[in-house]
Every structure is written in structure tokens, then in C-alpha cells.
Amino acid sequence: MDLRYLQARINEQKHSNSVFTFEKGQVVQRSHADVYSDVQAACSRLTAWGLRPGMRVGIFAPNCYEWIIYDLALTELRAVIVAFTDDFATTPAAELCDKYSLSLLLLSKASTRNEPETGIPIAYLDADNNDVKVIERGEPANDPDYDRVGCIFSSGSSGGLKGLSLNRRGIEASVDMFTQAVNPRHDDCLLLFLPISNFQQRLMYYSAFWYGFNLIVTDPNRLFRALKELHPTILIAPPTLYEAFETRFYNLPKWKRLLAQIIADATLAIPVASIRKRIAGRLFKELHEALGGRMRFMVTGMAPIKHSTLKLCQRMQLPLFETYGLIEFGSISLNLPGANKIGSVGRLLPGVHVKFAEDGEIIAHREHTIAFGYFECAPGESEKSFIGNGHVATGDIGRMDADGYLYLVGRKKEIIITSGGLKVHPEALEAEINACPDVKTSVVFRSPEHPSLVAVVLPNNPQEMDVKERIKSFIDTINARHSSVNIGKVIITAEVFTRENGFLRPNLKFNRKKIAQHFESQIEDDESESRAFARRA
């Protein structure tokens, strides 16, 4: 793939594929030929506004067809695209333009954002524009090969927002790797619902246009409608989506759930895949239909997924595979049909190599990474991750088995040192807790005021009788297996971990500091009650 000639590729290939969106409550279908025509029109508008190669153009908008069109048009004109995430929702347009040297800022008219004074170079993706004129900010940087195609922002595990300078060659390598591994067909249909400002989504639609397959673009609010009505065959989603389907299954009457599991396990012995899939489709009809009934390949990453979710999907003959990658680097590994080990994040993708530092940190290498490095970060921070010659220090502790499958142990920064000086990966303990059928998710941390580890647990059914006792008993068995590790405090909560309440970061990983601070008072309250009870006794 060559991103510089994506528009020419769409025109020359004349793929009979489409882009589907929801607009004013209706499904809108546009062919790749329509995409080509609309990109050409956008190029004409941008040129008339004074855009020249190398100028910086910001985009701040929700998922929409126009986001894609202007992205492709700006790429065609060799502009530098700055994609703003929701983290910038309250930042005034004038501040964005000045801080990031934007010659133009593209916004969505449909959004609630109010921009005051005139004189700011603003145009709307989804409305008519009058008297738009880009701002000259000196001579654009000389980049004849268009290697630096844009800037993106990523929320790291430490919570800080980091800017990344994108590398065209790394983008192209990532698209080719994904396509080579997944091998999409021309009749496939990929569903994208996560924000396009998160760069992984753009990689996927570059692949759809270059290699020719169908695309559905929506937002999370219309996800389930898109699944049921548009019948995608490829889905990329965080673990929370798939775990929600597992919860629906475990909410069935117990007899019905156990009977389905017994029959499903028996069908795994049938050698013909089409027969297994047909039986599972009838046995788990409701869940298959909720996913559209045509799912051929499902991918999850971004955060650890429960092993029970992966095993349930195996029973249901739903092709769910775990992957691993970093926005700084691109995709690193992926499980595939016929090459899948639950618990691993798959084998390395073509062109990717890894080695392990003395502490077990994964160092990934590829000829071209997606990003050149960070900007707007603390001095020396970029060099800690981008360590030279295509090598990126991932911050993840891992290992590889004899068959070449990569396993993640935990984040280097999240290691807990117990009062006894033992180093513990909380992710490993959380995976053991999450294996309990009653548990939806869990977070393990150490409280400075408490000698043992603390586990905050969200049950599948918080209101169910005896659920607390069953979970605590399950954790007791974990403590028995680890004589040197003690989860001495278990807090059962009904509070769901979301981005809205701050328990999840924008990258969908736990905000461990926020969670620990929130539940610290419950530890103190419980211990105060225990001391008061002891005094009364």
C-alpha cells in the first residue's frame, strides 16, 4: 500500500464495494466510486480555500462519512492532519489553532461546540461554508516524500495525553500486515464504531479502500443497530463489548445455560466446521443474531479480556481472537483461525520482531513504526519509548512460549511491591479473580494503610444472594495457591467501571489511581466498623 496514491487506487480498481452510515435515522450506502467523487470535490474546496502541501489542518468531529472524505482529501493534497480526540472538547478553537499552528480547523456543525469570534480559520465538515480562508503560518516544512502525514493524541497508562508524529511508511506497513493476516474478502464488511480520531480506525478504512471490501461507520450509540441491520463480517472491539455478550448468556436460566454448554462442548468433536457452526447458530441463536449472523472474524485488544469470554465464543463457534499492539508501534501479534492459544496474544505479525529486556519488558522492532516519536512530553520521555532503529520499548512485561505465542504478564509501571518486598503483577491476580463465574471484572491494588492487597470486584449480578460469599471464597482459594501473596480485603461494588466515572482511561485501561482513591474510604469504613464491633463484644 502507498497512502499517497490511495485516491488513485480507489479510482483505478473500481471496487464494487460500499460505505454504510446512519444519517438522520436512515442507512445511507455509498459506493467506492461515490467516495472517489466526494474526495475530489473536497480537494477542490480545500484548494479554493488556499490549502497547500505541508499545511497543518485539524479535525475535531464525531464519526461521520465526511470525516473520512476530508481525511482522504487532505492526504491527497499532502496536508498534515492533526486529529483531536474528545480530550479537547472544551478547548477553544482559537487555542487549538494557535497551539498547533493550524492553517485550518475542520469541525462538525452538528456538534454542540460553540465557537465565538470570527477570524479563526474554521470550516464545517457537514455544512455549507462561506468565505473560508486558510491562515498562512510561514513556509510549510519541506517533506517531498510526505513521510510525516499527521499528528494524533493518545492517553497513556500514566494518564497523560501524549502527541505522536505519524510515519507514513509505518502506517502502510501496518495496513499491509493486517490485511495479510486477516485476508479479507471482497464481500467482507468491516464495522467501525470507535472514534475515528483514534488512529487504529483510520488504518482499517485505509485497508478497506486499498484492498476493496465493505465498510460500516457509526458511533457507539448505534453499534447494536448496525450489528443487527447491516450484518458485518469483521468486527474490532474492546473486551467490554464481548464480555457484555457473555453476561447476557450467564443471565439465562441456569438449566438452559448448562444444557447449551453441554451440547456445545459435544459438538466441538464434530470434524466438519460448517456443521459445528450450524449447530451453534441454532443453539445460541439470540447471541448470533445480536452480532448480525454473518460474523467471520472478530478481534479484541486494547485491554485484557476474560478467558471465559474467549472460551464461550469458542463454544458458540464465534471467531473471536485476541491481538496486541501499541499506537506508537502498530500491531505486534494476533491470534488467527488455526493458530490460536487462549491466554496468549498470538504469534508475531509479518515483519515484527521482539526481544525481552532483563526485567521482561517487551522490546518490539520493525523497519517502520507508526510514529516517529512523542511531542509535548517531558524531556527524555520520547527516548524512553522510541529507543532507536525501529525499536520501541512497550512498557509491557511478557514472555514467549516454544510455539512462538506471545503472552502479556502485566504493565511495568503497574507492578505492586508488597509490604514484604515481593513484586506482584496485579493483572495476573485479576485474571485469576475474573475466572470466577460470578465476577464481571476486578482491580487489585495496595493501600498504604492496609498490610495486604485489596481487590475491588464487580459481580455479574451484584444483587444476587450469596454472591459476595461465593466471590470471597473463590479469592480464598487464590490466596491458598500463592502463599506469599495475600488479598486480604475484598470490596464488592455495583459501580461499573467506565470512562464517564473516571475508572477507565480513554484507552479503556484501568485508571488504577482513581479506583484506589475512590475505594480507599470503604477500606477505612469497614475497618472502623470491625474495631467498633470488637469493642462492643
Coordinates of C-alpha atoms in Angstrom, one line a residue:
M1 CA 0.0 0.0 0.0
D2 CA 1.1 3.6 -0.7
L3 CA -1.0 6.1 1.2
R4 CA -0.1 8.9 -1.2
Y5 CA -1.9 7.1 -4.0
L6 CA -4.9 5.8 -2.1
Q7 CA -7.3 8.1 -4.1
A8 CA -5.9 6.9 -7.4
R9 CA -6.2 3.3 -6.2
I10 CA -9.9 3.7 -5.4
N11 CA -10.5 5.1 -9.0
E12 CA -8.4 2.5 -10.8
Q13 CA -9.6 -0.6 -9.0
K14 CA -13.3 0.4 -9.3
H15 CA -14.2 -1.9 -6.4
S16 CA -17.9 -2.7 -6.3
N17 CA -17.9 -2.1 -2.6
S18 CA -19.7 0.4 -0.4
V19 CA -19.5 2.5 2.8
F20 CA -22.6 2.4 5.0
T21 CA -23.5 5.1 7.5
F22 CA -26.6 6.1 9.6
E23 CA -27.8 9.6 8.7
K24 CA -31.0 11.1 10.0
G25 CA -32.0 7.7 11.3
Q26 CA -31.6 6.1 7.9
V27 CA -29.0 3.8 6.4
V28 CA -27.1 5.5 3.6
Q29 CA -25.0 3.5 1.2
R30 CA -22.2 5.0 -1.0
S31 CA -20.1 3.1 -3.4
H32 CA -16.3 3.5 -3.7
A33 CA -16.9 5.4 -6.8
D34 CA -19.0 7.9 -4.8
V35 CA -16.1 8.1 -2.3
Y36 CA -13.7 9.0 -5.1
S37 CA -16.1 11.7 -6.4
D38 CA -16.7 13.2 -3.0
V39 CA -13.0 13.3 -2.2
Q40 CA -12.3 15.1 -5.5
A41 CA -14.9 17.7 -4.6
A42 CA -13.4 18.1 -1.1
C43 CA -10.0 18.6 -2.7
S44 CA -11.4 21.3 -4.9
R45 CA -12.9 23.1 -1.9
L46 CA -9.7 22.9 0.2
T47 CA -7.6 24.2 -2.7
A48 CA -10.0 27.1 -3.3
W49 CA -9.6 27.9 0.4
G50 CA -5.9 28.3 -0.1
L51 CA -4.6 24.9 1.2
R52 CA -1.1 24.0 0.2
P53 CA 1.0 20.8 0.8
G54 CA 2.6 20.8 4.3
M55 CA 0.0 23.0 6.0
R56 CA -1.5 21.7 9.2
V57 CA -5.2 21.0 9.3
G58 CA -7.0 20.0 12.5
I59 CA -10.2 17.8 12.6
F60 CA -12.4 17.7 15.6
A61 CA -15.7 15.8 14.9
P62 CA -17.6 12.6 15.8
N63 CA -17.6 9.6 13.5
C64 CA -19.2 10.5 10.1
Y65 CA -18.8 9.9 6.4
E66 CA -17.4 13.4 6.0
W67 CA -14.5 12.7 8.4
I68 CA -13.3 10.0 6.1
I69 CA -13.8 12.1 3.0
Y70 CA -11.7 15.1 4.3
D71 CA -9.1 12.7 5.7
L72 CA -8.6 11.2 2.2
A73 CA -8.7 14.7 0.6
L74 CA -6.1 16.1 2.9
T75 CA -3.9 13.1 2.3
E76 CA -4.3 13.6 -1.4
L77 CA -3.2 17.2 -1.1
R78 CA -0.3 16.3 1.2
A79 CA -1.5 18.3 4.2
V80 CA -0.5 17.4 7.8
I81 CA -3.6 16.2 9.6
V82 CA -4.0 16.8 13.3
A83 CA -6.8 14.6 14.7
F84 CA -8.2 15.8 18.0
T85 CA -9.8 13.4 20.4
D86 CA -12.7 14.1 22.9
D87 CA -10.0 15.2 25.4
F88 CA -10.1 18.5 23.5
A89 CA -13.8 19.0 23.8
T90 CA -13.6 22.1 26.0
T91 CA -10.5 23.6 24.3
P92 CA -11.5 26.8 22.4
A93 CA -10.9 26.6 18.6
A94 CA -8.6 29.7 18.7
E95 CA -6.4 27.9 21.2
L96 CA -6.2 24.8 19.1
C97 CA -5.3 26.8 16.0
D98 CA -2.6 28.8 17.8
K99 CA -1.1 26.0 19.9
Y100 CA -0.8 23.5 17.0
S101 CA -0.1 26.0 14.2
L102 CA -3.2 25.1 12.3
S103 CA -3.9 26.7 9.0
L104 CA -7.5 25.3 9.1
L105 CA -9.7 23.6 11.6
L106 CA -12.5 21.3 10.4
L107 CA -15.4 20.9 12.8
S108 CA -18.8 19.3 12.8
K109 CA -21.8 21.7 12.6
A110 CA -24.0 19.0 14.2
S111 CA -21.9 19.1 17.4
T112 CA -22.8 21.3 20.3
R113 CA -19.4 23.1 20.1
N114 CA -19.9 26.9 20.0
E115 CA -17.1 28.9 18.5
P116 CA -17.3 32.7 19.3
E117 CA -15.2 35.2 17.4
T118 CA -14.6 35.3 13.6
G119 CA -11.1 35.4 12.2
I120 CA -10.4 31.8 13.1
P121 CA -9.8 29.5 10.1
I122 CA -12.8 27.2 10.6
A123 CA -14.8 25.1 8.1
Y124 CA -17.5 22.6 8.7
L125 CA -17.4 19.0 7.5
D126 CA -21.2 18.7 7.3
A127 CA -22.5 22.1 6.3
D128 CA -22.1 24.8 3.6
N129 CA -19.1 27.1 4.1
N130 CA -18.7 30.7 3.1
D131 CA -15.6 32.9 2.8
V132 CA -13.2 30.2 4.2
K133 CA -9.6 31.2 4.0
V134 CA -6.7 29.3 5.4
I135 CA -4.1 31.1 7.6
E136 CA -0.5 31.3 6.3
R137 CA 1.9 30.2 9.1
G138 CA 5.1 30.6 7.3
E139 CA 6.5 28.3 4.7
P140 CA 5.4 24.7 5.3
A141 CA 8.1 22.2 6.2
N142 CA 9.8 20.6 3.3
D143 CA 8.7 17.0 3.1
P144 CA 8.9 15.8 -0.5
D145 CA 8.1 12.2 0.3
Y146 CA 5.2 13.1 2.6
D147 CA 6.7 11.0 5.4
R148 CA 5.2 13.0 8.2
V149 CA 1.5 12.7 7.4
G150 CA -0.1 13.9 10.7
C151 CA -0.3 14.1 14.4
I152 CA -2.5 12.2 16.8
F153 CA -3.0 12.1 20.6
S154 CA -3.0 9.1 22.9
S155 CA -3.8 8.7 26.5
G156 CA -1.1 6.6 28.1
S157 CA -1.3 4.3 31.1
S158 CA 0.0 7.1 33.3
G159 CA -2.9 9.3 32.3
G160 CA -1.1 12.0 30.5
L161 CA -2.1 13.0 27.0
K162 CA 0.7 12.4 24.5
G163 CA 1.1 13.7 21.0
L164 CA 2.5 11.4 18.3
S165 CA 4.0 12.3 15.0
L166 CA 2.8 9.8 12.4
N167 CA 5.1 8.0 10.0
R168 CA 3.5 7.2 6.5
R169 CA 5.7 4.2 5.9
G170 CA 4.7 2.7 9.3
I171 CA 1.0 3.3 8.5
E172 CA 1.4 1.5 5.2
A173 CA 3.3 -1.5 6.8
S174 CA 0.6 -1.8 9.5
V175 CA -2.2 -1.9 6.9
D176 CA -0.4 -4.5 4.8
M177 CA 0.3 -6.6 7.9
F178 CA -3.4 -6.6 9.0
T179 CA -4.6 -7.4 5.5
Q180 CA -2.1 -10.2 5.0
A181 CA -3.0 -11.8 8.4
V182 CA -6.8 -11.4 8.2
N183 CA -7.1 -11.9 4.4
P184 CA -10.4 -10.0 4.0
R185 CA -12.6 -11.0 1.0
H186 CA -14.2 -8.5 -1.3
D187 CA -17.6 -9.5 0.1
D188 CA -16.5 -8.8 3.7
C189 CA -18.0 -5.9 5.7
L190 CA -15.9 -4.3 8.5
L191 CA -17.8 -2.4 11.3
L192 CA -16.0 0.6 12.8
F193 CA -17.7 2.3 15.8
L194 CA -14.8 3.5 17.9
P195 CA -13.8 7.2 17.4
I196 CA -12.0 7.8 14.1
S197 CA -9.8 10.2 15.9
N198 CA -8.3 7.0 17.5
F199 CA -5.9 6.2 14.7
Q200 CA -6.5 2.4 14.6
Q201 CA -9.9 3.1 13.0
R202 CA -8.3 5.0 10.2
L203 CA -5.9 2.2 9.5
M204 CA -8.9 -0.1 9.0
Y205 CA -10.7 2.1 6.5
Y206 CA -7.4 2.6 4.5
S207 CA -7.3 -1.1 4.2
A208 CA -10.9 -1.3 3.1
F209 CA -10.3 1.3 0.3
W210 CA -7.0 -0.1 -0.9
Y211 CA -7.9 -3.8 -0.9
G212 CA -11.6 -3.5 -1.6
F213 CA -14.2 -4.6 1.0
N214 CA -17.3 -3.0 2.5
L215 CA -17.2 -0.7 5.5
I216 CA -19.8 0.4 8.1
V217 CA -19.0 3.6 10.0
T218 CA -21.1 4.5 13.0
D219 CA -20.7 5.6 16.6
P220 CA -21.2 3.6 19.9
N221 CA -24.8 4.7 20.2
R222 CA -25.8 2.9 17.0
L223 CA -23.5 -0.1 17.5
F224 CA -26.1 -2.7 18.2
R225 CA -28.4 -1.4 15.4
A226 CA -25.5 -1.6 13.0
L227 CA -24.8 -5.2 14.1
K228 CA -28.4 -6.4 13.6
E229 CA -29.3 -4.4 10.5
L230 CA -26.1 -4.3 8.4
H231 CA -24.7 -7.8 9.2
P232 CA -20.9 -7.1 9.4
T233 CA -18.4 -10.0 8.9
I234 CA -15.4 -8.3 10.6
L235 CA -15.6 -6.6 14.0
I236 CA -12.8 -4.9 16.0
A237 CA -13.9 -4.0 19.5
P238 CA -12.7 -3.7 23.1
P239 CA -13.2 -6.6 25.6
T240 CA -16.1 -4.9 27.3
L241 CA -18.3 -5.5 24.2
Y242 CA -17.7 -9.2 24.1
E243 CA -17.9 -9.5 27.8
A244 CA -21.3 -7.9 27.7
F245 CA -22.5 -10.8 25.4
E246 CA -21.1 -13.3 27.9
T247 CA -23.0 -11.6 30.7
R248 CA -26.2 -11.9 28.6
F249 CA -25.5 -15.6 28.3
Y250 CA -24.9 -16.1 32.0
N251 CA -28.2 -14.2 32.8
L252 CA -30.1 -17.1 31.2
P253 CA -31.8 -19.6 33.5
K254 CA -29.2 -21.9 34.9
W255 CA -30.7 -25.1 33.4
K256 CA -30.8 -23.6 29.9
R257 CA -27.3 -22.3 30.2
L258 CA -25.8 -25.6 31.4
L259 CA -27.7 -27.6 28.7
A260 CA -26.4 -25.3 26.0
Q261 CA -22.8 -25.7 27.3
I262 CA -23.1 -29.5 27.4
I263 CA -24.4 -29.6 23.8
A264 CA -21.8 -27.1 22.6
D265 CA -18.9 -29.0 24.1
A266 CA -20.1 -32.2 22.5
T267 CA -20.3 -30.5 19.1
L268 CA -16.6 -29.5 19.3
A269 CA -15.8 -33.1 18.5
I270 CA -17.5 -32.8 15.1
P271 CA -14.7 -32.6 12.5
V272 CA -16.7 -30.5 9.9
A273 CA -16.6 -26.8 10.8
S274 CA -19.7 -25.9 8.8
I275 CA -21.8 -28.4 10.8
R276 CA -20.4 -27.2 14.1
K277 CA -21.2 -23.6 13.1
R278 CA -24.8 -24.5 12.1
I279 CA -25.5 -26.3 15.3
A280 CA -24.0 -23.4 17.4
G281 CA -26.0 -20.9 15.4
R282 CA -29.2 -22.6 16.4
L283 CA -28.1 -23.3 20.0
F284 CA -27.0 -19.7 20.6
K285 CA -29.4 -18.2 18.1
E286 CA -30.1 -15.0 20.1
L287 CA -26.4 -14.1 20.5
H288 CA -25.5 -14.9 16.9
E289 CA -28.4 -12.7 15.7
A290 CA -27.3 -9.9 18.0
L291 CA -24.0 -9.9 16.2
G292 CA -25.7 -9.9 12.8
G293 CA -25.5 -13.6 12.0
R294 CA -22.6 -13.3 9.5
M295 CA -19.6 -12.8 11.7
R296 CA -16.4 -14.3 10.2
F297 CA -13.6 -12.6 12.2
M298 CA -13.7 -10.7 15.5
V299 CA -10.7 -9.1 17.1
T300 CA -10.2 -7.7 20.6
G301 CA -7.3 -5.9 22.2
M302 CA -6.8 -2.5 24.0
A303 CA -7.2 -4.2 27.4
P304 CA -7.1 -7.8 28.8
I305 CA -10.1 -9.9 28.1
K306 CA -11.5 -12.6 30.3
H307 CA -10.5 -16.1 29.3
S308 CA -14.1 -17.3 30.0
T309 CA -15.3 -14.9 27.3
L310 CA -12.9 -16.4 24.7
K311 CA -13.9 -19.9 25.7
L312 CA -17.6 -19.1 25.5
C313 CA -17.1 -17.7 22.0
Q314 CA -15.3 -21.0 21.1
R315 CA -18.3 -22.9 22.3
M316 CA -20.6 -20.6 20.3
Q317 CA -18.4 -21.0 17.2
L318 CA -17.9 -17.3 17.1
P319 CA -14.4 -16.4 15.7
L320 CA -13.0 -14.1 18.5
F321 CA -9.2 -13.6 18.6
E322 CA -7.0 -11.5 20.8
T323 CA -4.4 -9.2 19.5
Y324 CA -1.7 -6.9 20.8
G325 CA -0.2 -3.7 19.6
L326 CA 0.7 -0.1 20.5
I327 CA -0.3 3.1 18.9
E328 CA 3.4 4.1 19.0
F329 CA 4.4 0.9 17.1
G330 CA 1.4 -0.6 15.4
S331 CA 0.1 -4.2 15.6
I332 CA 2.6 -6.7 17.1
S333 CA 0.8 -10.0 17.3
L334 CA -2.5 -11.7 16.5
N335 CA -4.3 -15.0 17.1
L336 CA -5.8 -16.4 14.0
P337 CA -8.0 -19.3 13.0
G338 CA -5.9 -22.5 13.2
A339 CA -3.2 -20.6 15.2
N340 CA -4.9 -19.6 18.4
K341 CA -4.0 -20.1 22.0
I342 CA -6.3 -18.7 24.7
G343 CA -4.3 -16.6 27.2
S344 CA -1.8 -15.5 24.6
V345 CA -2.0 -12.5 22.3
G346 CA -1.0 -14.6 19.3
R347 CA 2.1 -15.0 17.1
L348 CA 4.1 -12.1 15.8
L349 CA 2.8 -10.5 12.6
P350 CA 5.0 -10.5 9.5
G351 CA 7.9 -8.1 9.8
V352 CA 7.7 -7.8 13.6
H353 CA 10.4 -9.0 15.9
V354 CA 10.6 -8.8 19.7
K355 CA 13.2 -9.3 22.4
F356 CA 12.9 -9.1 26.1
A357 CA 14.8 -6.8 28.4
E358 CA 16.3 -8.1 31.7
D359 CA 13.2 -7.2 33.6
G360 CA 11.0 -9.0 30.9
E361 CA 9.9 -5.8 29.1
I362 CA 8.9 -6.4 25.5
I363 CA 11.0 -4.5 23.0
A364 CA 9.3 -4.6 19.6
H365 CA 11.1 -3.9 16.3
R366 CA 10.0 -3.3 12.8
E367 CA 11.6 -1.4 9.9
H368 CA 9.0 1.4 10.1
T369 CA 6.9 2.1 13.2
I370 CA 3.6 4.1 13.0
A371 CA 5.0 7.0 14.9
F372 CA 8.4 8.8 14.8
G373 CA 8.1 9.8 18.5
Y374 CA 6.2 11.9 21.1
F375 CA 5.8 15.6 21.2
E376 CA 4.5 17.7 24.1
C377 CA 6.0 15.3 26.6
A378 CA 8.5 15.6 29.4
P379 CA 12.2 15.9 28.4
G380 CA 13.6 12.5 27.6
E381 CA 10.2 10.7 27.6
S382 CA 10.1 10.1 23.9
E383 CA 13.6 8.5 24.1
K384 CA 12.4 6.1 26.8
S385 CA 9.9 4.5 24.3
F386 CA 11.5 5.2 20.9
I387 CA 14.9 3.7 21.6
G388 CA 16.3 3.9 18.0
N389 CA 16.4 2.0 14.8
G390 CA 12.8 0.9 14.7
H391 CA 12.8 -0.4 18.3
V392 CA 10.0 0.6 20.8
A393 CA 10.0 -0.2 24.5
T394 CA 6.4 -1.2 25.1
G395 CA 6.2 -0.9 28.8
D396 CA 4.6 -4.4 28.9
I397 CA 6.2 -7.4 30.7
G398 CA 5.8 -10.5 28.6
R399 CA 7.1 -13.9 27.6
M400 CA 7.0 -16.2 24.6
D401 CA 6.4 -19.9 24.5
A402 CA 8.1 -22.6 22.4
D403 CA 5.5 -22.3 19.7
G404 CA 6.1 -18.6 19.2
Y405 CA 2.9 -17.3 21.0
L406 CA 3.4 -14.1 23.0
Y407 CA 1.9 -13.7 26.5
L408 CA 1.5 -10.5 28.4
V409 CA 2.2 -10.6 32.1
G410 CA 1.5 -7.0 33.1
R411 CA 2.4 -3.4 32.8
K412 CA 5.9 -2.5 34.0
K413 CA 4.6 0.7 35.7
E414 CA 1.7 -1.2 37.5
I415 CA 3.9 -3.6 39.5
I416 CA 2.9 -3.7 43.1
I417 CA 5.6 -4.1 45.8
T418 CA 4.1 -5.8 48.8
S419 CA 4.9 -4.9 52.4
G420 CA 7.2 -8.0 52.3
G421 CA 9.1 -6.6 49.3
L422 CA 7.6 -9.0 46.8
K423 CA 6.9 -7.7 43.3
V424 CA 3.3 -8.6 42.1
H425 CA 1.7 -8.0 38.7
P426 CA -1.9 -7.0 39.5
E427 CA -3.1 -8.1 36.1
A428 CA -2.1 -11.7 36.8
L429 CA -4.1 -11.7 40.0
E430 CA -7.1 -10.0 38.3
A431 CA -7.1 -12.7 35.6
E432 CA -7.4 -15.3 38.3
I433 CA -10.2 -13.5 40.1
N434 CA -12.0 -12.9 36.8
A435 CA -12.0 -16.7 36.2
C436 CA -14.8 -16.8 38.9
P437 CA -18.1 -17.2 37.1
D438 CA -19.7 -14.6 39.4
V439 CA -17.1 -11.9 38.5
K440 CA -17.5 -9.3 35.8
T441 CA -14.2 -7.6 36.4
S442 CA -11.8 -6.8 39.2
V443 CA -9.0 -4.5 40.1
V444 CA -6.2 -5.3 42.6
F445 CA -4.2 -2.6 44.4
R446 CA -2.2 -2.0 47.5
S447 CA -3.5 0.5 50.1
P448 CA -0.7 2.3 52.1
E449 CA -2.9 1.9 55.2
H450 CA -3.5 -1.8 54.7
P451 CA -0.9 -4.5 55.0
S452 CA -2.4 -6.9 52.4
L453 CA -3.6 -6.4 48.9
V454 CA -7.1 -5.1 48.1
A455 CA -9.4 -6.4 45.4
V456 CA -12.3 -4.3 44.1
V457 CA -14.8 -6.7 42.4
L458 CA -17.8 -6.0 40.2
P459 CA -20.0 -9.1 40.1
N460 CA -22.1 -10.1 37.1
N461 CA -25.2 -9.8 39.3
P462 CA -24.4 -7.6 42.3
Q463 CA -27.9 -8.0 43.8
E464 CA -27.8 -11.8 43.8
M465 CA -28.0 -13.5 47.2
D466 CA -24.7 -15.1 48.5
V467 CA -22.7 -13.6 45.6
K468 CA -20.3 -11.8 48.0
E469 CA -19.7 -15.0 49.9
R470 CA -19.0 -17.0 46.7
I471 CA -16.6 -14.5 45.4
K472 CA -14.7 -14.2 48.7
S473 CA -14.5 -18.0 48.9
F474 CA -13.1 -18.1 45.4
I475 CA -10.4 -15.5 46.3
D476 CA -9.5 -17.5 49.4
T477 CA -8.6 -20.4 47.0
I478 CA -6.3 -17.9 45.1
N479 CA -4.6 -16.9 48.3
A480 CA -4.1 -20.6 49.2
R481 CA -2.3 -21.1 45.8
H482 CA 0.0 -18.1 46.4
S483 CA 1.5 -18.5 49.9
S484 CA 3.5 -15.2 49.5
V485 CA 0.6 -13.1 48.2
N486 CA -2.4 -12.2 50.3
I487 CA -5.6 -10.5 49.0
G488 CA -6.7 -9.6 52.5
K489 CA -9.5 -7.2 51.6
V490 CA -12.3 -7.7 49.1
I491 CA -14.7 -4.9 48.2
I492 CA -17.8 -5.9 46.3
T493 CA -19.1 -3.0 44.3
A494 CA -22.1 -2.4 41.9
E495 CA -20.3 0.6 40.3
V496 CA -19.5 -0.2 36.7
F497 CA -16.0 0.9 35.5
T498 CA -16.5 3.4 32.7
R499 CA -14.7 6.4 31.1
E500 CA -17.5 8.6 32.4
N501 CA -16.8 8.0 36.1
G502 CA -13.1 8.0 35.5
F503 CA -12.4 4.4 36.4
L504 CA -11.3 3.8 32.7
R505 CA -8.9 5.9 30.8
P506 CA -9.7 7.0 27.3
N507 CA -7.7 4.0 26.1
L508 CA -10.1 1.7 28.1
K509 CA -7.4 0.6 30.6
F510 CA -8.0 0.9 34.3
N511 CA -7.3 4.2 36.0
R512 CA -5.8 2.4 39.0
K513 CA -5.0 5.5 40.9
K514 CA -8.6 6.8 40.6
I515 CA -10.1 3.5 41.6
A516 CA -7.8 3.1 44.6
Q517 CA -8.6 6.7 45.8
H518 CA -12.3 6.1 45.4
F519 CA -12.4 2.8 47.3
E520 CA -9.9 3.8 50.0
S521 CA -12.6 5.2 52.2
Q522 CA -14.5 1.9 52.1
I523 CA -11.5 0.1 53.5
E524 CA -11.3 2.6 56.3
D525 CA -15.1 2.5 57.0
D526 CA -15.1 -1.3 57.1
E527 CA -12.1 -1.5 59.4
S528 CA -13.7 1.2 61.7
E529 CA -16.9 -0.9 61.9
S530 CA -14.8 -4.0 62.7
R531 CA -13.0 -2.2 65.5
A532 CA -16.2 -0.8 66.9
F533 CA -17.8 -4.3 66.9
A534 CA -14.7 -5.7 68.7
R535 CA -15.0 -3.1 71.4
R536 CA -18.7 -3.8 71.9
A537 CA -18.0 -7.5 72.1

